[in-house]
Amino acid sequence: MAPAEQAEIRRAAAARGRSIPDGADVEVCRERATSAASFVGMLQTMDERYRSVLRWSSPEVMRMRDGNDAQMQGVLVLLKDNIETRDMPTTAGSLALADNAPGRDAPIVARLREAGAVILGKANLSEWANIRSSRSISGWSAVGGQTRNPYDPERTPCGSSSGSAVAVAIGLAPVAIGTETDGSIVCPASVNGVVGFKPTVGLVSRTHVIPISHSQDTPGPFATTVEDAAIVLTVMAGSDPEDPATAEADARKVDYRAALDAGSLRGARLGVMGFLLPAYSTEARAEFDRAVEALQAAGAEVVEIGEGPNMQAIGSWELTGMLTELKHGLNAYLASTDPAQVRTRTLAEVIAFNAAEPRETELFGQEFFEMAEATAGLDDPTYLEVRAKAFQAAGPDGIDRMMREHGVVALIAPTTSRAWTNDPNDDDRSQGSASRLAAVAGYPHLTVPMGFDRGMPIGLSFIGGKWDDARILSLGHAYEQATRERRPPPAGTAAEPDQSR
């Protein structure tokens, strides 16, 4: 390559903020950049039919994959687009936040980068993490469009971490990060045939993650194996002085991969949450029966728990608490953004923005936002009462009591039944869920592929007490190794490229 051409390439790279180091071979750098662009382009083509990724990082980040032997060196990671990164906007799928680029990494992203991970992009999500409306459509956002389930594009990818689950299922990245308030990790993991883990609330920082509920929110990993999820959790877990809930995290965290034991089911006593089972489909219950047989064959003792807490009351208390915390948390988050980038400075202004923007409300409304705006704050006696009741019923009088009285180390149930259709006008609906108790209590919940319900993947849930994360992961790992139920999406199920926004 002629010196003049080398000099021009160096000038162009510097103008883009990507200077080629002195002494580096310009031709090699250009070839690597071209190769990286081709690789990212291939991934984009793979995702055209599924729309799991809302925004891609620059292809030049691929050049960061080589280097030291850090724990996640070169591992590609996708982030749900409610998690801030210094180099991309963070929108929660909302046009109100389309220009929200605060130039900061959430602490969990900083931990991933320090471990050598390469942030591939932002995954689509159910807009505002499914908290705008009771009729929100899982996997749809005004910014990212509709994410598709790769096993059947006419059925839901569930949410709100829809893109994170789908991207792992179709192989765009080995791991992705989602968030959960109630079901937003475990449901999409279950219906897209991957592993999803919701940690104990307080194990992983929520700073610079767009909030719903400080009592229930937590980031967590998606992967195709429990081992990979454990590696990612080990990197992300830890105390954050900006998040008081994580005060104990450094003392509680362990090497979750090292704690995995393929023989951990031997002698383990597990409790079936039988009081949940009638809500699931016939096919899901049959697959669960088969899973129980596999657990017993691996050495577990399985007992049925016939009576549980009042799930309807817990759900009602949970919603009131979440909406109160949403207004407080979202107002605080919006106040932390740049007014030049985010003109909606409060929840009330987001509501007004949506009302004036047809692209936001063409499919569903914002009644949950409006209900949240009407709440009276964190000092409101009604809020304090319902939050205390919800936690007590789900945690101490729910999961803790059942585990203690029945002498079990974990609770199990189907995570979901098959994915329901995307059509809001038909009668195909969600059937059964294991997420509520662990969500409201803030306890760990793991889902592992269990089988298929009419050709659609479903997961098996393992739920434990607070800080039982290592044991829950180990039990799920042992089940996974004994059964290996995961099957990748079959060829020929993809939808036509979706041009809608």
mmCIF file of C-alpha atoms in Angstrom, residues 131 211-213 320-334 345-348 351 368-378:
data_model
loop_
_atom_site.group_PDB
_atom_site.id
_atom_site.type_symbol
_atom_site.label_atom_id
_atom_site.label_comp_id
_atom_site.label_asym_id
_atom_site.label_seq_id
_atom_site.Cartn_x
_atom_site.Cartn_y
_atom_site.Cartn_z
ATOM 1 C CA ILE A 131 -45.851 -1.228 32.161
ATOM 2 C CA PRO A 211 -36.993 1.592 36.371
ATOM 3 C CA ILE A 212 -40.425 0.237 37.148
ATOM 4 C CA SER A 213 -40.248 -0.990 40.740
ATOM 5 C CA THR A 320 -50.713 -0.887 43.344
ATOM 6 C CA GLY A 321 -47.168 -1.018 44.697
ATOM 7 C CA MET A 322 -45.569 -1.169 41.255
ATOM 8 C CA LEU A 323 -47.497 1.808 39.917
ATOM 9 C CA THR A 324 -46.594 3.922 42.930
ATOM 10 C CA GLU A 325 -42.922 3.007 42.591
ATOM 11 C CA LEU A 326 -43.077 3.573 38.823
ATOM 12 C CA LYS A 327 -44.047 7.218 39.176
ATOM 13 C CA HIS A 328 -41.327 7.876 41.751
ATOM 14 C CA GLY A 329 -38.602 5.943 39.930
ATOM 15 C CA LEU A 330 -39.354 7.135 36.415
ATOM 16 C CA ASN A 331 -39.545 10.781 37.470
ATOM 17 C CA ALA A 332 -36.135 10.411 39.126
ATOM 18 C CA TYR A 333 -34.688 8.708 36.040
ATOM 19 C CA LEU A 334 -36.026 11.337 33.638
ATOM 20 C CA ARG A 345 -39.020 15.424 32.159
ATOM 21 C CA THR A 346 -41.763 13.663 34.127
ATOM 22 C CA LEU A 347 -44.205 10.784 33.782
ATOM 23 C CA ALA A 348 -46.968 13.327 33.229
ATOM 24 C CA ILE A 351 -48.258 10.690 29.048
ATOM 25 C CA PHE A 368 -51.182 2.013 33.639
ATOM 26 C CA PHE A 369 -49.175 5.201 33.142
ATOM 27 C CA GLU A 370 -52.267 7.251 33.935
ATOM 28 C CA MET A 371 -52.976 5.168 37.043
ATOM 29 C CA ALA A 372 -49.343 5.588 38.146
ATOM 30 C CA GLU A 373 -49.527 9.360 37.711
ATOM 31 C CA ALA A 374 -52.510 9.403 40.077
ATOM 32 C CA THR A 375 -50.625 7.663 42.899
ATOM 33 C CA ALA A 376 -49.674 9.607 46.026
ATOM 34 C CA GLY A 377 -46.006 8.764 46.538
ATOM 35 C CA LEU A 378 -43.819 6.464 48.608
#
